[in-house]
Short mmCIF file of C-alpha atoms and ligand atoms in Angstrom, two decimals:
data_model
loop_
_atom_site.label_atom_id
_atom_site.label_comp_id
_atom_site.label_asym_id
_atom_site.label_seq_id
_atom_site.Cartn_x
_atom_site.Cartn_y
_atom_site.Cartn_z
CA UNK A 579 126.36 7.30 68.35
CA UNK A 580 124.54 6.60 65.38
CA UNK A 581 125.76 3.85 63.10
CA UNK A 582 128.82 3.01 65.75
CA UNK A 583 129.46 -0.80 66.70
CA UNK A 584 129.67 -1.35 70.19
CA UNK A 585 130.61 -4.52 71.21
CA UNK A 586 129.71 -5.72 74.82
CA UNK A 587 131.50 -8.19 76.77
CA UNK A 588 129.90 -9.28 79.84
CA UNK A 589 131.49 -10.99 82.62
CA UNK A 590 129.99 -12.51 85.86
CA UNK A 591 130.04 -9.58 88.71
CA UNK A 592 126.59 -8.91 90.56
CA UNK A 593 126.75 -5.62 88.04
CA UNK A 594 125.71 -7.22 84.99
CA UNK A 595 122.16 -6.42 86.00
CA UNK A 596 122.51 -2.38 84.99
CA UNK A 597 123.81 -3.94 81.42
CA UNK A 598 120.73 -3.92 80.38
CA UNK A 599 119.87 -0.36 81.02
CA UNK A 600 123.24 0.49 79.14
CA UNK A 601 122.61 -1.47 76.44
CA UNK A 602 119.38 0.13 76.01
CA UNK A 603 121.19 3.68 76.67
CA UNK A 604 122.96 2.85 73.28
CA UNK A 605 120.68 1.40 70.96
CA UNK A 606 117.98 4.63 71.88
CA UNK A 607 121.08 6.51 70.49
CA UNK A 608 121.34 4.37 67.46
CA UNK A 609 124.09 2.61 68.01
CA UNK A 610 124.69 -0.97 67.13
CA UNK A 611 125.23 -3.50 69.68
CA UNK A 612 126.32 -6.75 69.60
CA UNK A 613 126.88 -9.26 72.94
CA UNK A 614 129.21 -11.71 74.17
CA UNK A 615 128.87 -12.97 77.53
CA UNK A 616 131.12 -15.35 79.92
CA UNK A 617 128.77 -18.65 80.80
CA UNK A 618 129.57 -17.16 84.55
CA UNK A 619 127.78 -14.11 83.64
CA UNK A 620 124.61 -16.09 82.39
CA UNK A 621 124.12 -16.12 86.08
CA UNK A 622 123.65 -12.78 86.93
CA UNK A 623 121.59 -11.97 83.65
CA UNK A 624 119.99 -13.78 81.44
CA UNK A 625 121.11 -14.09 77.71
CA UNK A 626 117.67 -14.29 76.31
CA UNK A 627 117.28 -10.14 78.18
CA UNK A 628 120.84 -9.32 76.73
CA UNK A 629 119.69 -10.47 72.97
CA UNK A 630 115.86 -9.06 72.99
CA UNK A 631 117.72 -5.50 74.00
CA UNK A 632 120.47 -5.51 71.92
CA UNK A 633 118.24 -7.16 68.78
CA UNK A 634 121.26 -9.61 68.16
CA UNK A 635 122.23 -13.13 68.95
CA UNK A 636 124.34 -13.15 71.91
CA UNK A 637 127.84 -15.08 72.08
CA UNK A 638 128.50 -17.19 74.89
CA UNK A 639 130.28 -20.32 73.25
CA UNK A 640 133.14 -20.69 70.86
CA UNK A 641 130.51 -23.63 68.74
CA UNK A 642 126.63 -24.15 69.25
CA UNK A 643 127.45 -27.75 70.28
CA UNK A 644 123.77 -28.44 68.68
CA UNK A 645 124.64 -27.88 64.98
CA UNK A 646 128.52 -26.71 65.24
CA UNK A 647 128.28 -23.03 64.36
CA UNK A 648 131.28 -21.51 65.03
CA UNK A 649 130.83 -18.55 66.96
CA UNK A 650 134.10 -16.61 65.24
CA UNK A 651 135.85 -13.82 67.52
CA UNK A 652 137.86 -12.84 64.22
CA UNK A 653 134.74 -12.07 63.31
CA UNK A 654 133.55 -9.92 66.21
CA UNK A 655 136.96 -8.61 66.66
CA UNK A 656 136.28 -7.45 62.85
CA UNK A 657 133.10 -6.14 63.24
CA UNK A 658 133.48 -3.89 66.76
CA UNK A 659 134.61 -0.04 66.49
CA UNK A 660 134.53 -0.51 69.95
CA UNK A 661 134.65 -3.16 72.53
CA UNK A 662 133.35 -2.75 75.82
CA UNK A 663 134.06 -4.80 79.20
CA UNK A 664 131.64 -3.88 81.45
CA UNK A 665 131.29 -5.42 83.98
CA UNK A 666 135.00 -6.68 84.19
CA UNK A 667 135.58 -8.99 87.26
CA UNK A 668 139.21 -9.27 88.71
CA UNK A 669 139.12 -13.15 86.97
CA UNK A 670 138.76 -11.55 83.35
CA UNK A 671 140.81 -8.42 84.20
CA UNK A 672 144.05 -11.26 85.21
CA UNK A 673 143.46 -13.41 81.89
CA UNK A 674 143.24 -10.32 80.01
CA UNK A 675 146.33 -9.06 81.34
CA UNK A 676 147.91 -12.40 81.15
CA UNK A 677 147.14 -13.12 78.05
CA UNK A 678 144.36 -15.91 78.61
CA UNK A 679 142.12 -17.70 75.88
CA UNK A 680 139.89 -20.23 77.67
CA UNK A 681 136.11 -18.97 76.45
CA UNK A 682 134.86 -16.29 74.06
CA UNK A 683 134.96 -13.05 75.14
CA UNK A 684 139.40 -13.71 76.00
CA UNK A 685 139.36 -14.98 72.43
CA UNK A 686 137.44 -11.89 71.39
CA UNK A 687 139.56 -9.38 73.48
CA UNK A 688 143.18 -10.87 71.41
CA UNK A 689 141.51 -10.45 68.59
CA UNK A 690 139.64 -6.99 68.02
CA UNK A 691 141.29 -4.41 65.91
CA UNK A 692 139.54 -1.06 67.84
CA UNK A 693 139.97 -0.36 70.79
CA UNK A 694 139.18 -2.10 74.45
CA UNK A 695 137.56 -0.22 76.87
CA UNK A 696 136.56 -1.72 80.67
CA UNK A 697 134.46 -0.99 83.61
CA UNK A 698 136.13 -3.27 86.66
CA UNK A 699 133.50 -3.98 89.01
CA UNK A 700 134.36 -5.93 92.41
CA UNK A 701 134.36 -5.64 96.16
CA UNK A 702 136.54 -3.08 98.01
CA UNK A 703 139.46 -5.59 99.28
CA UNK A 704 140.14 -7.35 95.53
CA UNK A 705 139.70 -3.60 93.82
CA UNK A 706 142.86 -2.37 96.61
CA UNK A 707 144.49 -5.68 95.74
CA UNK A 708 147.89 -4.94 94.41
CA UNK A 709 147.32 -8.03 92.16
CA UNK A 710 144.34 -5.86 90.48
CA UNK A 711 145.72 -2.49 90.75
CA UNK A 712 148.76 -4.38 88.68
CA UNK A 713 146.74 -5.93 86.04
CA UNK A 714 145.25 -2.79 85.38
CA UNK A 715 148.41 -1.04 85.09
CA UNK A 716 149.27 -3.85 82.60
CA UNK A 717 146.04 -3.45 80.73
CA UNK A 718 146.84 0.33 80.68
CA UNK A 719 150.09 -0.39 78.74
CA UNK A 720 148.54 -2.70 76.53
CA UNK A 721 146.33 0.05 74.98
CA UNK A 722 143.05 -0.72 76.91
CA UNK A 723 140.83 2.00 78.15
CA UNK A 724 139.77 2.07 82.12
CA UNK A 725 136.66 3.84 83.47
CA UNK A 726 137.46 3.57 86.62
CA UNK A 727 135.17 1.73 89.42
CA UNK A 728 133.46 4.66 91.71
CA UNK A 729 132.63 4.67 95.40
CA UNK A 730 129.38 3.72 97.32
CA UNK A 731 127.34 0.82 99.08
CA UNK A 732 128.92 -2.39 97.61
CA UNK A 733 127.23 -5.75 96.93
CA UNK A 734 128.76 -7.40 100.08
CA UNK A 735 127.32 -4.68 102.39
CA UNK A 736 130.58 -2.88 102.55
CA UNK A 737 131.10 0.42 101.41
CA UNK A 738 134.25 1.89 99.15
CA UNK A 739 135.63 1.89 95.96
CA UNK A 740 134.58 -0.97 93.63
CA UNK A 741 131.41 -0.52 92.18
CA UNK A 742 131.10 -0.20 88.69
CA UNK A 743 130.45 2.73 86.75
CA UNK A 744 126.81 3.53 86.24
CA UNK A 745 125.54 3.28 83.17
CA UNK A 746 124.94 6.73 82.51
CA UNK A 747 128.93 7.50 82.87
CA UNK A 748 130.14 4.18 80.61
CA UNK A 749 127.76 5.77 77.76
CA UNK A 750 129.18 9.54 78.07
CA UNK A 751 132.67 8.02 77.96
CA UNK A 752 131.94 5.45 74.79
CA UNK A 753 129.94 8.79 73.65
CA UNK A 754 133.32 11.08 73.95
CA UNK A 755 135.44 8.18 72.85
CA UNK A 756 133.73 7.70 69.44
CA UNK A 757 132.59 11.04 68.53
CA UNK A 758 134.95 13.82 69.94
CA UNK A 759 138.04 11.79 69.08
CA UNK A 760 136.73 11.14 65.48
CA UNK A 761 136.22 14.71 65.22
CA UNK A 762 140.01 16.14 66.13
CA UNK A 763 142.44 13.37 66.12
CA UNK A 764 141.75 11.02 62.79
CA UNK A 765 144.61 11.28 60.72
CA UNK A 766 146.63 13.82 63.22
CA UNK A 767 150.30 12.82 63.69
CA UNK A 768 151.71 13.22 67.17
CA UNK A 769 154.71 13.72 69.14
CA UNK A 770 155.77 12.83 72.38
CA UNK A 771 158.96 12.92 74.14
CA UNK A 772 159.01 11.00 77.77
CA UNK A 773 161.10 9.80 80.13
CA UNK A 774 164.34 10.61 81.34
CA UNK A 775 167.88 10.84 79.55
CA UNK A 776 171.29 9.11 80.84
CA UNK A 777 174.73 10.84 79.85
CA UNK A 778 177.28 8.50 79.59
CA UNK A 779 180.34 9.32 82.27
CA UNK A 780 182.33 5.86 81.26
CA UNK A 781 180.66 2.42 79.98
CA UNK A 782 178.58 1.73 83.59
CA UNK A 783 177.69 5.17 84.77
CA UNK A 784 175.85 8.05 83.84
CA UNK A 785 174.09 11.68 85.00
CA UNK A 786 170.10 10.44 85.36
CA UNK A 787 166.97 11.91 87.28
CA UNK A 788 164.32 10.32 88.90
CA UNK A 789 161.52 10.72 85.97
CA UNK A 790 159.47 7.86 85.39
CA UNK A 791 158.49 8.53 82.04
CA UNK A 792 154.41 8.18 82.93
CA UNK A 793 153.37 11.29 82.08
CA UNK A 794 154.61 10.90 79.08
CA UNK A 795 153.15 7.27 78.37
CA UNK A 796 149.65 8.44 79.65
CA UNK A 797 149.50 11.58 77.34
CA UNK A 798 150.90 8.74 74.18
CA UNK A 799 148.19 6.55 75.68
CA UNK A 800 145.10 9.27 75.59
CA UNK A 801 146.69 10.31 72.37
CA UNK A 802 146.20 7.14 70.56
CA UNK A 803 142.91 6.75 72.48
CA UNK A 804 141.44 9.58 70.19
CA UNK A 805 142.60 8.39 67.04
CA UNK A 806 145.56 10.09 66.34
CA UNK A 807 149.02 8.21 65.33
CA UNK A 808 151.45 8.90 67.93
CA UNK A 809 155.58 8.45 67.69
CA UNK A 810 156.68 8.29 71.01
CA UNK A 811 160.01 9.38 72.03
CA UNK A 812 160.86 7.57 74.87
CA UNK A 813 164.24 7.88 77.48
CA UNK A 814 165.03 4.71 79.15
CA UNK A 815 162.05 3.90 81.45
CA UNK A 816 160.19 0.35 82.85
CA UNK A 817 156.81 0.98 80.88
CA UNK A 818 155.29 -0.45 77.81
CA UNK A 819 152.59 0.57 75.25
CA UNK A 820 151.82 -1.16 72.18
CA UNK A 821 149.39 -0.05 70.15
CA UNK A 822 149.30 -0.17 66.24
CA UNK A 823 149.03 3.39 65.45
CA UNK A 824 152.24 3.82 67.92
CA UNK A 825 156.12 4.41 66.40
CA UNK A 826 158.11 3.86 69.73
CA UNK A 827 161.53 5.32 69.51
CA UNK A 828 163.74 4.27 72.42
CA UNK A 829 166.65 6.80 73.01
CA UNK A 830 169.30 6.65 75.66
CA UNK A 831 170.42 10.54 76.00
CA UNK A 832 169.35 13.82 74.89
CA UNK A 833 171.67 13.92 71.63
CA UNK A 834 169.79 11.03 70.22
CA UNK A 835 166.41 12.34 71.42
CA UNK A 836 166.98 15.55 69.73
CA UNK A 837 168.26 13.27 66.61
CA UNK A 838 164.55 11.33 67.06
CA UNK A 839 163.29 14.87 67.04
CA UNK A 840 164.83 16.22 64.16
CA UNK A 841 163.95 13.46 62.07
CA UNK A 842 160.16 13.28 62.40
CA UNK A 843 159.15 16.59 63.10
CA UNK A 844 158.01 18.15 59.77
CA UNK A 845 155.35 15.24 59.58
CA UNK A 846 153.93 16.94 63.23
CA UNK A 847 151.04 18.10 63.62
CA UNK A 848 151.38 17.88 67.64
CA UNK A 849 154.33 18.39 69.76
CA UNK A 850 154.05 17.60 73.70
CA UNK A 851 157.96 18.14 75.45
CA UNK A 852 157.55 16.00 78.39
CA UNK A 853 160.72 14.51 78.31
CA UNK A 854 163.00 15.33 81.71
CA UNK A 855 166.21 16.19 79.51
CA UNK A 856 169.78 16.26 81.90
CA UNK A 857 170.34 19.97 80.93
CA UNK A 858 173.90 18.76 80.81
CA UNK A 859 176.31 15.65 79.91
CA UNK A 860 179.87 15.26 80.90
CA UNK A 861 182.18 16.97 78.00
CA UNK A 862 184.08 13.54 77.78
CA UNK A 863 182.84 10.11 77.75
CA UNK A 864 185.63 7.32 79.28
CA UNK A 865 186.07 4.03 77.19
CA UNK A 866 186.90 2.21 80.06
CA UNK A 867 185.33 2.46 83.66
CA UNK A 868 186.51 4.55 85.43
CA UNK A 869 189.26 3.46 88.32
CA UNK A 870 188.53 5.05 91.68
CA UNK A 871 192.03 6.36 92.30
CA UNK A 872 192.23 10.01 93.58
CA UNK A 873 189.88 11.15 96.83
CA UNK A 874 188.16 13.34 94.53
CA UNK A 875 187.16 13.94 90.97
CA UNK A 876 186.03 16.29 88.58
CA UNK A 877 183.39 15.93 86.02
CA UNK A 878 183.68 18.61 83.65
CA UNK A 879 179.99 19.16 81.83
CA UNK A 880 179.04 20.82 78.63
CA UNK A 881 174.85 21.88 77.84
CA UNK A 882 172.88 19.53 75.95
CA UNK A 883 170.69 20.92 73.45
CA UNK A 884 167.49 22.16 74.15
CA UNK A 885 165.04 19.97 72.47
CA UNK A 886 161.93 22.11 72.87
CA UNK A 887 163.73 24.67 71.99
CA UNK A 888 164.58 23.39 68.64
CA UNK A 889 161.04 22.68 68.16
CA UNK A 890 159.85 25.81 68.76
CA UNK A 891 162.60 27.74 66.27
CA UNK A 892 161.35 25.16 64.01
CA UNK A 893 157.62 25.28 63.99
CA UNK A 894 155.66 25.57 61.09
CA UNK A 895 152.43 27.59 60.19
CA UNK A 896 149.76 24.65 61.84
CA UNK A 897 151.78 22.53 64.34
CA UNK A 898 150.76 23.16 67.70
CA UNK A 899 153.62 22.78 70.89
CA UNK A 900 153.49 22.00 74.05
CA UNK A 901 155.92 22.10 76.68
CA UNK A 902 156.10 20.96 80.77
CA UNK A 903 157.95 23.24 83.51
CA UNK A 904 158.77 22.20 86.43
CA UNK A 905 159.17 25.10 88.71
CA UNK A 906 159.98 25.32 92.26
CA UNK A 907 158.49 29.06 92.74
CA UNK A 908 157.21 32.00 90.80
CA UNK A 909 156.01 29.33 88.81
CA UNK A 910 153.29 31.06 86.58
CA UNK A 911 156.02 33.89 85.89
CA UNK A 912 158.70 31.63 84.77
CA UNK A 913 156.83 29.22 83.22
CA UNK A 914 155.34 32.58 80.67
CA UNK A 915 159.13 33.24 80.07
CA UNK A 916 159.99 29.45 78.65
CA UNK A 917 156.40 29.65 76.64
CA UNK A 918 157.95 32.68 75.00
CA UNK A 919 161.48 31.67 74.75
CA UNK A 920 160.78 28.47 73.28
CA UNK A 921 157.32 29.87 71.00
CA UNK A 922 155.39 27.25 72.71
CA UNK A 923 151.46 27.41 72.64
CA UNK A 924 150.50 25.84 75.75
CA UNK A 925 152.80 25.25 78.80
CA UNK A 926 152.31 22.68 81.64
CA UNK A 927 153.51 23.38 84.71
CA UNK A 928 153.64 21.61 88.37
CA UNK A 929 155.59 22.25 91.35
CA UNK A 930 157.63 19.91 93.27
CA UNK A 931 155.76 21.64 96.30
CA UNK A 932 152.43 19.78 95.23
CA UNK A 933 152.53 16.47 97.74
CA UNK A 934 151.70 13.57 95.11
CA UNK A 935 152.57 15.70 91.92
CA UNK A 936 155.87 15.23 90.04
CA UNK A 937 158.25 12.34 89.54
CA UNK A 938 157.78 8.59 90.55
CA UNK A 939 154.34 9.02 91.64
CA UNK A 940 150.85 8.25 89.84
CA UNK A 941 149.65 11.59 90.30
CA UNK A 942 150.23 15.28 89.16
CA UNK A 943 148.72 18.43 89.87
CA UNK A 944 149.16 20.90 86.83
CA UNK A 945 147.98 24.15 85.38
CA UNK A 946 148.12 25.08 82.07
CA UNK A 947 148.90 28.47 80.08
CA UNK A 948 148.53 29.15 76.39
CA UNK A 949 150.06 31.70 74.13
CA UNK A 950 146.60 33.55 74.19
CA UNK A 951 146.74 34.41 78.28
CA UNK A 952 144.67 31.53 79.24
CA UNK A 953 145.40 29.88 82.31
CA UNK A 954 143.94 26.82 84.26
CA UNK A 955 144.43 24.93 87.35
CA UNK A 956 143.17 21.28 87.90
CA UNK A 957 143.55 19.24 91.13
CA UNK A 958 145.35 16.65 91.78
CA UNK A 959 144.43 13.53 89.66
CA UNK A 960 145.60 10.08 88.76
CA UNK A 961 148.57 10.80 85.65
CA UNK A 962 145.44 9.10 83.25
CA UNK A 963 143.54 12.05 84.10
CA UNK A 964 146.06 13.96 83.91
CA UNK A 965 146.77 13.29 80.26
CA UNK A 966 143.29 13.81 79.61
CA UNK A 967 142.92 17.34 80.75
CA UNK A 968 145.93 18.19 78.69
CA UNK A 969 144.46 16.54 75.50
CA UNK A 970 140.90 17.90 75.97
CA UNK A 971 142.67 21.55 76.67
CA UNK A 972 144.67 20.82 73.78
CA UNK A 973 141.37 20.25 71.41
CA UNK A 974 139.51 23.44 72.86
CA UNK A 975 142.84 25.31 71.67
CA UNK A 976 142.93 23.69 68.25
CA UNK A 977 139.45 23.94 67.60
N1 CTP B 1463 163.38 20.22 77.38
C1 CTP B 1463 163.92 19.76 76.22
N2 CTP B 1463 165.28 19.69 76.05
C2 CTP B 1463 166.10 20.08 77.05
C3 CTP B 1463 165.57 20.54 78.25
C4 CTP B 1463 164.20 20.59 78.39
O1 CTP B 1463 163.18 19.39 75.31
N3 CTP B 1463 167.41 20.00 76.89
C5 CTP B 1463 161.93 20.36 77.52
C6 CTP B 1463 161.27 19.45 78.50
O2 CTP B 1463 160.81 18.25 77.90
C7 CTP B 1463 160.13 20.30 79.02
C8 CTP B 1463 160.69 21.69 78.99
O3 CTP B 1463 161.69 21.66 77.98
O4 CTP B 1463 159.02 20.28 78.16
C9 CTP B 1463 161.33 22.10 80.27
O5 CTP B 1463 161.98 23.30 80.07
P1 CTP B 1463 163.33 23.66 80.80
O6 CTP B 1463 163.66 25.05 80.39
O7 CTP B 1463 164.37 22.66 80.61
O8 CTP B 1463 162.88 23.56 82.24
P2 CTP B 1463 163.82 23.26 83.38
O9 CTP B 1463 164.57 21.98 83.18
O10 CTP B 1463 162.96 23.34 84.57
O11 CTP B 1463 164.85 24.46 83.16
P3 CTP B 1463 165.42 25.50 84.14
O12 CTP B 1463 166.33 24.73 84.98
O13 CTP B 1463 166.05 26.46 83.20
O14 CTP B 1463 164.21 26.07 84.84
#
């Protein structure tokens, strides 16, 4: 970590006691570290601990009242490659996801041009809160980074999920997040397609499917995480992401997706399909909305392109492609055959059979198989984790 800026934010959860063996984690692997703490987290450690370890002033207020220095989070924001949240109570986590300014370390957060990372840390009823597991989700969108709190003896004497990451687990993540990213992803262009696609039957209805679309966000998200520039090709869905190295590209059905398609792909470097395209739309598209009239009707429907597909005829010495398959059975054998068809390199498949994988839910089970016979399963995991284990497949293939 030598020569990266870390900057800490520290917020008042009985965890900000193990900051100090993280900050020392970092600065025996030569990283720089700089502090800002909430005045509620003055509580739990002391600032004067925080600065001697870090060998830097710490932050607390936005002016030393004494002599009006202005404590600038422009500045900080500048300055950081990376800023850290750790521990992040469920009062920062809601003004962070709200968009709240009222000391330092908020100011900081809107400010910083890397990228956010957080370690929540709070009892086992507010961590199950849907109020937390929301703001999260919102934080998620907005770019930030989550290690997620682990299990064990809490501070109140109850036991569960909620306790903050241990130190050792916050550095290995900063560790992967500054070095292994650097290493594959700086200056890569990616594509992803996500989402669903509607096909227009008259002005008010169309053919849909039940895809969410976050899969797709989550692999943009982990994408962008490592550095690389992402356009995202996305089918109508509820999500957001906003990140600066992100081209969203909202498309309503598979025409204009393959159009989206078409027009950025010789700048790819990265293609990952996991778009759920309506294999077909109706042949003819009313102007007017449609009168019920007769006790039955006919659709008449014509293919859609295959987007993938298009990819794949159209892949160029260096662009790597990666395609999803959702199979019902003999799913290894007909997931080979698309990988093949469609001169993919690495193929994702899940079942529907998989309780908690698949569409509308937050998690996925997958296994993945490359154009060079490899094959791996993974249990089931949260869609973050998910995206992960496709990415960090993704690099070993590369590589
Ligand atoms: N895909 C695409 N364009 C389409 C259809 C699918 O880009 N018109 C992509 C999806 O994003 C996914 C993969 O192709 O990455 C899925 O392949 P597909 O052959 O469509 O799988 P199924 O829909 O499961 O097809 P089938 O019904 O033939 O099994």
């Amino acid at each position: 970590m030598q020569g990266k800026r870390i900057l800490l934010g520290i917020t008042g959860g009985i965890a900000a006691y193990k900051i100090a063996s993280l900050i020392r984690l970092l600065k025996k692997s030569e990283a720089e570290v700089k502090c800002i703490m909430t005045p509620a987290s003055c509580d739990f450690i002391s600032p004067i601990v925080v600065s001697a370890l870090s060998e830097n002033p710490v932050g607390i207020e936005f002016w030393n009242k004494k002599d009006g220095t202005w404590n600038s989070h422009v500045d900080y924001g500048l300055w950081a490659d990376i800023f850290l949240v750790a521990p992040l109570t469920a009062n920062t986590l809601s003004k962070m996801a709200t968009g709240s300014c009222d000391n330092l370390l908020l100011a900081t957060y809107l400010s910083m041009k890397g990228r956010t990372i957080v370690a929540p840390a709070m009892d086992l009823d507010m961590y199950a809160h849907a109020t937390t597991k929301r703001n999260l989700e919102q934080l998620q969108g907005d770019g930030v980074q989550i290690i997620p709190a682990e299990s064990g003896q809490l501070a109140s004497g109850l036991e569960g999920e909620g306790r903050m990451a241990e130190p050792e687990t916050i550095f290995d993540f900063l560790k992967n997040a500054t070095v292994i990213t650097e290493q594959y992803w700086k200056g890569k262009n990616a594509l992803v397609t996500a989402g669903p696609t509607y096909e227009a039957i008259d002005p008010v209805r169309f053919i849909g499917n039940h895809s969410s679309g976050k899969m797709g966000y989550r692999i943009a998200q982990e994408l962008l995480n490592r550095g690389a520039s992402v356009t995202l090709v996305s089918g109508p869905t509820n999500l957001t992401l906003e990140h600066p190295q992100l081209e969203m590209v909202k498309i309503t059905s598979a025409e204009e997706m393959l159009e989206a398609v078409q027009s950025a792909w010789s700048g790819v470097d990265v293609g990952i399909f996991a778009a759920a395209v309506a294999d077909y739309r109706p042949q003819d598209v009313a102007d007017e909305k449609i009168k019920k009239s007769e006790d039955s009707m006919t659709i008449e429907l014509v293919k859609n392109p295959d987007i993938l597909k298009w990819a794949g005829a159209h892949k160029k010495e260096g662009q790597t492609l990666v395609g999803f398959a959702l199979e019902t059975n003999n799913v290894k054998e007909n997931a080979n055959k698309k990988l093949v068809s469609k001169n993919l390199n690495l193929i994702v498949m899940n079942t529907l059979q998989d309780v908690g994988a698949g569409f509308g839910v937050d998690t996925n089970k997958i296994s993945i198989l490359d154009n060079r016979n490899n094959f791996e399963s993974f249990e089931l995991k949260s869609k973050s984790k998910v995206a992960n284990d496709i990415i960090s497949y993704l690099e070993n293939y590369i590589s």
